[in-house]
mmCIF file of C-alpha atoms in Angstrom:
data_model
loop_
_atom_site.group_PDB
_atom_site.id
_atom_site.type_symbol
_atom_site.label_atom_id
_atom_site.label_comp_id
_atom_site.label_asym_id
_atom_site.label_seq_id
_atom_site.Cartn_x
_atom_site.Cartn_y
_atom_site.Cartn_z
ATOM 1 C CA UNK A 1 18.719 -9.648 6.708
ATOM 2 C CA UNK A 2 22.368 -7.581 6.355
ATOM 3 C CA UNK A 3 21.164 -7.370 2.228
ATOM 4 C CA UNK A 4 17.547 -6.637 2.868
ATOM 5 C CA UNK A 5 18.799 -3.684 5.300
ATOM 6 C CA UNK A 6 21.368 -2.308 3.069
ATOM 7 C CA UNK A 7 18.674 -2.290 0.201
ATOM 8 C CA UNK A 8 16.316 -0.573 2.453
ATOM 9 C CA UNK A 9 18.478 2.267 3.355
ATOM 10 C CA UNK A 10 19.122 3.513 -0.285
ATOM 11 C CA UNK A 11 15.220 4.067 -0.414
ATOM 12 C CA UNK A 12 15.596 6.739 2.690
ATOM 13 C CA UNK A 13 14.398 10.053 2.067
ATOM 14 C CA UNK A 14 16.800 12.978 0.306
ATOM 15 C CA UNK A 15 16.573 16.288 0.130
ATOM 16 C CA UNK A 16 15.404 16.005 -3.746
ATOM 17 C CA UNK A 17 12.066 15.063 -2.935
ATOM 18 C CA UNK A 18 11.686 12.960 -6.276
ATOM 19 C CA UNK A 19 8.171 10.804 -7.027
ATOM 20 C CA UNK A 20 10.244 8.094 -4.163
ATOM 21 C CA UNK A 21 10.238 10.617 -1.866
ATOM 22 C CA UNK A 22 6.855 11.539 -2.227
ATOM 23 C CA UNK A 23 5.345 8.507 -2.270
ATOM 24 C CA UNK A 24 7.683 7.587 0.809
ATOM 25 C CA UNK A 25 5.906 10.444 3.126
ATOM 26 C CA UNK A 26 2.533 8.955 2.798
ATOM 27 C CA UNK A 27 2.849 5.658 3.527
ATOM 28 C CA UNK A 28 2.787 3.695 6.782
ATOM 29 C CA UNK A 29 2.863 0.823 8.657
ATOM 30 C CA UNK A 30 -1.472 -0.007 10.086
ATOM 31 C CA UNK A 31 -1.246 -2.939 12.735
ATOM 32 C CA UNK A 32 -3.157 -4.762 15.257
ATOM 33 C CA UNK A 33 -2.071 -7.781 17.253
ATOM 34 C CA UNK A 34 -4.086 -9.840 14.807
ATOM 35 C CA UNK A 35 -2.934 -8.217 11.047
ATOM 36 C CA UNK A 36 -0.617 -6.175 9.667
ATOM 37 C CA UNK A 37 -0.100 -4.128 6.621
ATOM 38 C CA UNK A 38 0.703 -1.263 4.803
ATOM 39 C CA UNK A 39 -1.541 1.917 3.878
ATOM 40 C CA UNK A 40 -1.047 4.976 2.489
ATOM 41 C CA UNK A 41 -2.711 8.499 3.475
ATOM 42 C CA UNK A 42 -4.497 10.933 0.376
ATOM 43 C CA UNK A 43 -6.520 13.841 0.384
ATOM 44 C CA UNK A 44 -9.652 13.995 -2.159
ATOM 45 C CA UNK A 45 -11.174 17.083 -3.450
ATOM 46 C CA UNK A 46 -12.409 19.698 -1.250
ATOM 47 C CA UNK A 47 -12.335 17.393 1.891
ATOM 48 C CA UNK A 48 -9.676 18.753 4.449
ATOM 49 C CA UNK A 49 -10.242 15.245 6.311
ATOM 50 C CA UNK A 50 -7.567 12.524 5.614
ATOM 51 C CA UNK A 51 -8.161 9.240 3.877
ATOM 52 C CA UNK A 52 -6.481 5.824 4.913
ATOM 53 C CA UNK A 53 -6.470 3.843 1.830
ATOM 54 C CA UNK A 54 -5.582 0.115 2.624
ATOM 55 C CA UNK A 55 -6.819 -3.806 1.701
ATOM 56 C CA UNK A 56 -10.265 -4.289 3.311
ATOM 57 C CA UNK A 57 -9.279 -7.476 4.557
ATOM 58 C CA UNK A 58 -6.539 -5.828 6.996
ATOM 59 C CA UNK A 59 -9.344 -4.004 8.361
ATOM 60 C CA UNK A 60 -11.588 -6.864 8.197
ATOM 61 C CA UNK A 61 -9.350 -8.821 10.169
ATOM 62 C CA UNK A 62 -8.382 -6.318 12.893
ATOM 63 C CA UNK A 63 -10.165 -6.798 16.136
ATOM 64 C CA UNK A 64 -11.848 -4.135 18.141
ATOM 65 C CA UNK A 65 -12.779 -0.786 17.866
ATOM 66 C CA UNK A 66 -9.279 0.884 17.034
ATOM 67 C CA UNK A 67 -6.001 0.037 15.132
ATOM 68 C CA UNK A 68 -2.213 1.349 15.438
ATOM 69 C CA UNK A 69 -0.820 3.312 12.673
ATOM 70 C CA UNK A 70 3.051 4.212 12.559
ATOM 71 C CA UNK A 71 3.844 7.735 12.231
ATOM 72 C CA UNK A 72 6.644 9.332 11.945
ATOM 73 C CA UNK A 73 7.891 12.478 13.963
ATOM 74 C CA UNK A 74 10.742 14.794 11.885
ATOM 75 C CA UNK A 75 13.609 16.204 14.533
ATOM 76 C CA UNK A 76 15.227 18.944 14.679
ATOM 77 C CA UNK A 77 18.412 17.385 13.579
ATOM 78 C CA UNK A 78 16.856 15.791 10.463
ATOM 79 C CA UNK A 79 16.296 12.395 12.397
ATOM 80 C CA UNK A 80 12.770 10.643 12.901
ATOM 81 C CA UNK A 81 11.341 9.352 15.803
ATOM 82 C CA UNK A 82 8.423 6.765 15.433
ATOM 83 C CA UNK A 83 5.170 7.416 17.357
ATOM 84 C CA UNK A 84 2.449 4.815 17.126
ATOM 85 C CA UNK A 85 -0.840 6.532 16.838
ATOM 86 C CA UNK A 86 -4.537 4.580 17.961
ATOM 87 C CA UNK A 87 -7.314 5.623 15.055
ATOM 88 C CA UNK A 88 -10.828 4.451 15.371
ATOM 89 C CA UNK A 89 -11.714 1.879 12.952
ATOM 90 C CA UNK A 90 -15.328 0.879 14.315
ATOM 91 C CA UNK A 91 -18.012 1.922 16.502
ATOM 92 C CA UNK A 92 -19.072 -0.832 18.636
ATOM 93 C CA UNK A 93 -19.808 -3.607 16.103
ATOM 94 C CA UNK A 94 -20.037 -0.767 13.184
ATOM 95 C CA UNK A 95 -17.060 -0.303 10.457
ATOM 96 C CA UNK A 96 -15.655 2.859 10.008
ATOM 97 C CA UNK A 97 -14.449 2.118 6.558
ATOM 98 C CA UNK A 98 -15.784 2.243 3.861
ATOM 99 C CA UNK A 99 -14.840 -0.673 0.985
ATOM 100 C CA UNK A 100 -15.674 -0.911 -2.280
ATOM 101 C CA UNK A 101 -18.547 -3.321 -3.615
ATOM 102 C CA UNK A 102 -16.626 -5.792 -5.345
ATOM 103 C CA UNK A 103 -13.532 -4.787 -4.969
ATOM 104 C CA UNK A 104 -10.674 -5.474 -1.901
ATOM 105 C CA UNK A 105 -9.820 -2.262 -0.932
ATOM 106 C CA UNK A 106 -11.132 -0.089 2.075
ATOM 107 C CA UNK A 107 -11.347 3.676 2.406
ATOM 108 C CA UNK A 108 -11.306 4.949 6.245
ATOM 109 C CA UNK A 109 -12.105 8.956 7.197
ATOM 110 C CA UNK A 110 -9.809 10.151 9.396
ATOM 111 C CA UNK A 111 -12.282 12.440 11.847
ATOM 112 C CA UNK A 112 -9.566 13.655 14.037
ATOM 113 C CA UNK A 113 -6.648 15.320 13.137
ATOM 114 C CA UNK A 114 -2.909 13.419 13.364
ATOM 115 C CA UNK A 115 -0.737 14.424 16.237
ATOM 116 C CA UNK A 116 1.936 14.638 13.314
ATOM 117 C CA UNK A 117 1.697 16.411 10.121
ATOM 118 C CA UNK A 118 2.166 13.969 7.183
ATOM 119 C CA UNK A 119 2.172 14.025 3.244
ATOM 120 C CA UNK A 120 -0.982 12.941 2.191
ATOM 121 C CA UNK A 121 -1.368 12.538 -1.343
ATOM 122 C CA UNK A 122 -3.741 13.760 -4.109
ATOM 123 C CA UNK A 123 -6.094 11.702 -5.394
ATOM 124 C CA UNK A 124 -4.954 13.246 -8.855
ATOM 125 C CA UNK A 125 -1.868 10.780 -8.532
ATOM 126 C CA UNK A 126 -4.462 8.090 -8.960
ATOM 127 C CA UNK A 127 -3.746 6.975 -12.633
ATOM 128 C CA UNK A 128 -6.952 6.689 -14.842
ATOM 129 C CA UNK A 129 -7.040 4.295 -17.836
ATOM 130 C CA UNK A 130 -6.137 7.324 -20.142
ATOM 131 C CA UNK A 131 -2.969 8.212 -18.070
ATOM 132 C CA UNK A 132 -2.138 4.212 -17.927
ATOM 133 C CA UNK A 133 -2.611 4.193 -21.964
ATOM 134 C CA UNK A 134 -0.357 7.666 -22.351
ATOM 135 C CA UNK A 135 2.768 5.959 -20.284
ATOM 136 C CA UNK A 136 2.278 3.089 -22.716
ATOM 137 C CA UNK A 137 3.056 0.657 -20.115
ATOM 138 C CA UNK A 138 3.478 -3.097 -20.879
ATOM 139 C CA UNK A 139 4.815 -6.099 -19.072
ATOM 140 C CA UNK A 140 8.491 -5.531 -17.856
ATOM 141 C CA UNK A 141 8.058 -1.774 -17.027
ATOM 142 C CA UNK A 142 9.753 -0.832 -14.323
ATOM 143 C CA UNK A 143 7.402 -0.310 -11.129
ATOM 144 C CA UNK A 144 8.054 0.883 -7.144
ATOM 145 C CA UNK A 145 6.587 -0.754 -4.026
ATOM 146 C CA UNK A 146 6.228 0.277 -0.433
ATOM 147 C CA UNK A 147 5.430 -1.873 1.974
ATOM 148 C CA UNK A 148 6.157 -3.580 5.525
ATOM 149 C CA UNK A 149 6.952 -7.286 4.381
ATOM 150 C CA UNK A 150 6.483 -9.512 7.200
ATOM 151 C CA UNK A 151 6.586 -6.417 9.567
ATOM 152 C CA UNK A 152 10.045 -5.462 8.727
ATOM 153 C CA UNK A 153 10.666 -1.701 9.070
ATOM 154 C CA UNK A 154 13.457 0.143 7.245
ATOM 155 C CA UNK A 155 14.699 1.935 10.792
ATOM 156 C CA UNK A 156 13.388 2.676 14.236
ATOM 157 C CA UNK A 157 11.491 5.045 12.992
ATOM 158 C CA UNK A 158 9.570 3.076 10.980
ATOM 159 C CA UNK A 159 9.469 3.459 7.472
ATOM 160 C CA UNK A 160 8.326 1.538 4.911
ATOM 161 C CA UNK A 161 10.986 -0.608 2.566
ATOM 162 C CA UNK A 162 11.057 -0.027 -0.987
ATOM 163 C CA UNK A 163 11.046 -2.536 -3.861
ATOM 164 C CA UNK A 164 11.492 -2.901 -7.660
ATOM 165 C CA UNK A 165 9.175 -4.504 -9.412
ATOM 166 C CA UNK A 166 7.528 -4.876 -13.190
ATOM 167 C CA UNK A 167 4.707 -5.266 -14.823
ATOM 168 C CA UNK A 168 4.601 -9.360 -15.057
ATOM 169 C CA UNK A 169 1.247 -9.305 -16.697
ATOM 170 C CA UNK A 170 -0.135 -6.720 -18.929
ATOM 171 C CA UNK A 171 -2.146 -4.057 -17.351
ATOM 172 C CA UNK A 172 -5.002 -4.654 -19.562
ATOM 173 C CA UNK A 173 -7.866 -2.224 -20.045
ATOM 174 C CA UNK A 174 -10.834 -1.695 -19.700
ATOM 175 C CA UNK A 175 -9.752 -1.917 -15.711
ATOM 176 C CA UNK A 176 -14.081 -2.552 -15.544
ATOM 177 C CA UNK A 177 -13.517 -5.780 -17.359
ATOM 178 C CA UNK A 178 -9.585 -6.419 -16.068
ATOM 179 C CA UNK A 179 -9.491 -5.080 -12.371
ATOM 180 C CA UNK A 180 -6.167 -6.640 -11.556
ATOM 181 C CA UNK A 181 -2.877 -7.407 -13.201
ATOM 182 C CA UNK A 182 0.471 -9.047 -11.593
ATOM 183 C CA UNK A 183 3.841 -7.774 -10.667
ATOM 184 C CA UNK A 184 6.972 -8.962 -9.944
ATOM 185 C CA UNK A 185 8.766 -8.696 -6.966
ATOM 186 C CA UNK A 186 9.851 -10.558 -3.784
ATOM 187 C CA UNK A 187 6.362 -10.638 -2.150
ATOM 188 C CA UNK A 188 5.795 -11.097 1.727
ATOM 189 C CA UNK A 189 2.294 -11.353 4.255
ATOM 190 C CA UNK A 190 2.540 -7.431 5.348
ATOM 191 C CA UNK A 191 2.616 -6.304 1.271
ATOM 192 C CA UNK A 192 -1.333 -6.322 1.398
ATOM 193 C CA UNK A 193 -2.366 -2.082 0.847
ATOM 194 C CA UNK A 194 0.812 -0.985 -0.388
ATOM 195 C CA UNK A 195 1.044 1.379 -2.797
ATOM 196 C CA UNK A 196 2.222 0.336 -6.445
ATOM 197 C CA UNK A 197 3.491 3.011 -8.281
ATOM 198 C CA UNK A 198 6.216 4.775 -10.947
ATOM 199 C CA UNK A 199 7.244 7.794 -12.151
ATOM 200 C CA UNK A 200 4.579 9.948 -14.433
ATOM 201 C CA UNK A 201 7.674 10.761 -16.767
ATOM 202 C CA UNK A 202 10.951 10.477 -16.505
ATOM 203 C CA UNK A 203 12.544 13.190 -14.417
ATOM 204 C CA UNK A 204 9.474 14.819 -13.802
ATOM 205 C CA UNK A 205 9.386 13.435 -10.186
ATOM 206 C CA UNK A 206 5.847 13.453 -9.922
ATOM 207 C CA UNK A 207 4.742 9.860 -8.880
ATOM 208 C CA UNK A 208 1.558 7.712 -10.239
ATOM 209 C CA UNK A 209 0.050 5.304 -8.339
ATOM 210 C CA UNK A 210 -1.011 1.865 -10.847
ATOM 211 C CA UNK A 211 -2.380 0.367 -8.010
ATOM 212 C CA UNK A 212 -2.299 -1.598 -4.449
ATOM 213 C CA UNK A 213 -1.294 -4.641 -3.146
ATOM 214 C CA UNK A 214 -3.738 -7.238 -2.474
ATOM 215 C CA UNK A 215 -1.989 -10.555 -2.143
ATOM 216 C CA UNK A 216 1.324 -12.754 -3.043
ATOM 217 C CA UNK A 217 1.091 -16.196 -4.525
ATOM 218 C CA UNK A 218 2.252 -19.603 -4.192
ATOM 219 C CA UNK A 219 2.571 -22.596 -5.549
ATOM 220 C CA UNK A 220 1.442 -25.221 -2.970
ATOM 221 C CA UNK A 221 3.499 -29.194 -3.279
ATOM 222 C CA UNK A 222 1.857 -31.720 -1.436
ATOM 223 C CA UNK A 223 3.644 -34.931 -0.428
ATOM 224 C CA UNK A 224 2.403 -38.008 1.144
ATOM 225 C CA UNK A 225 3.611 -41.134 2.939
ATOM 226 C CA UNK A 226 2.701 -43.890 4.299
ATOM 227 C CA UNK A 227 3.289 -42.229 7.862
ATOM 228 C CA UNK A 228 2.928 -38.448 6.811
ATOM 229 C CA UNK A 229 1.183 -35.987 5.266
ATOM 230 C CA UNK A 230 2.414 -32.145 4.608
ATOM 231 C CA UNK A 231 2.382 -29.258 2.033
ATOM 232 C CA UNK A 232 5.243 -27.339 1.147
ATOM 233 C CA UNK A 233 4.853 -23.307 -0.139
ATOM 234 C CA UNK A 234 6.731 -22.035 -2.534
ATOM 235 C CA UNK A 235 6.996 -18.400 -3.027
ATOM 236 C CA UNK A 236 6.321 -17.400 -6.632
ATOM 237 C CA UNK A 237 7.377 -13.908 -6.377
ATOM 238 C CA UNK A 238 4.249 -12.108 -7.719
ATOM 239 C CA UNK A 239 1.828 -9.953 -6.312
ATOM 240 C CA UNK A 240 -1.737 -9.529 -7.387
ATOM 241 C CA UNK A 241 -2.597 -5.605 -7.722
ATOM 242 C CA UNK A 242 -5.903 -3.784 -8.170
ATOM 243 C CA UNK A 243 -6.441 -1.225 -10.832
ATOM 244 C CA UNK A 244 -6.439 2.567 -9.073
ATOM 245 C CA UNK A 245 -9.698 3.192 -10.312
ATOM 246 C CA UNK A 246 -10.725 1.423 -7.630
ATOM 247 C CA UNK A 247 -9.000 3.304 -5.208
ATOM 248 C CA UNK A 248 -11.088 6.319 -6.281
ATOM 249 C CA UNK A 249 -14.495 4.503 -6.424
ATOM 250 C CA UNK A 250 -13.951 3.662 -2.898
ATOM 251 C CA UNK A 251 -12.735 7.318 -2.003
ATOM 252 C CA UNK A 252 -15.297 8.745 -3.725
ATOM 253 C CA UNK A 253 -18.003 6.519 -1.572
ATOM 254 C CA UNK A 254 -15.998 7.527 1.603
ATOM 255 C CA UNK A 255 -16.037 10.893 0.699
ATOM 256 C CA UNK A 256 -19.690 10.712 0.230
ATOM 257 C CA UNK A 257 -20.119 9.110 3.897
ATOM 258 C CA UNK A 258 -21.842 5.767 2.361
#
């Protein structure tokens, strides 16, 4: 936990305000008593509304009318403090969200402004295939991940850790035909929603987003004796992520109100 801590604090926010820090400002910690993960707030086209861009099946799972997200209020003395904030999620038995036909990922319209201001992203970040193709990325480049693995928090005031990762599949295209690809990393439950993501250039400190998080895998051992049965799960340290396109699709539908 020491390591994981110290790791986590060299991801803190600096004054340089790279594609990290960026990224950093728009991503938080959604919650209920029964699921937990990580989302990440964007603005799309004329809309002044926020969007909440997450898994489907955190909102899916979430009880109730309303979930807790985890925002973050700046101090006077450069500090944060951490102010957990209730946001509708369904209206009686009615989603809010919106998620994408075949797709896990959910879109939710935020109808009332935050009590804190926050750095919502552009949907412009949103990498398209052509973008994807222009990087030339392949498997083993180098990739960032925010999340909240197994509700860890970097701090008090609750931001989200940051991980390496690569490509451990190619991202193949068309995204139509290939909608996911793997990365590697040391993947947790609390990873679903995060943001996957690297730099647009090098030095250019503008970030764009590959993709989200939808799941980790393992590889399951099952032993048996005479007297017991039991299954053992291994970690494999990948991460299934969706294609960005997506993302937009399901922004796109939000944005439209369907």
């Amino acid at each position: 936990m020491i390591v994981l801590a110290f790791w986590v604090l060299s991801f803190l926010p600096t004054p340089a305000g790279g594609h990290g820090d960026r990224m950093l400002g728009a991503t938080f910690k959604f919650f209920h008593p029964a699921s937990t993960s990580t989302c990440f707030l964007m603005r799309h086209g004329e809309e002044e509304a926020l969007f909440l861009v997450t898994t489907a099946h955190t909102v899916e799972k979430t009880n109730g009318e309303k979930g807790t997200l985890v925002l973050r209020v700046p101090q006077e003395d450069g500090s944060y403090q951490r102010k957990d904030h209730e946001i509708p999620i369904r209206r009686g038995d009615d989603p809010l969200w919106v998620k994408h036909p075949q797709q896990d990922v959910a879109v939710l319209r935020l109808e009332e402004p935050l009590p804190v201001e926050v750095e919502a992203l552009s949907s412009e970040v949103l990498a398209s295939e052509e973008e994807l193709r222009a990087a030339k990325v392949e498997v083993g480049t180098r990739l960032l991940v925010l999340t909240y693995p197994q509700r860890f928090e970097a701090n008090g005031a609750g931001f989200p850790v940051a991980r390496q990762a690569v490509f451990a599949s190619p991202p193949l295209l068309p995204s139509k035909t290939h909608p996911t690809f793997l990365a590697d990393y040391t993947t947790f439950a609390g990873d679903s929603g995060g943001p996957v993501f690297m730099e647009t250039e090098e030095g250019s400190g503008e970030p764009m987003i590959v993709g989200l998080v939808l799941a980790q895998h393992h590889h399951v051992d099952k032993m048996k004796s005479e007297y017991e049965e039991r299954e053992i799960r291994y970690p494999l340290g990948m991460g299934t992520v969706l294609h960005a396109r997506y993302i937009l699709e399901t922004l796109e539908l939000a944005g439209k109100g369907n």
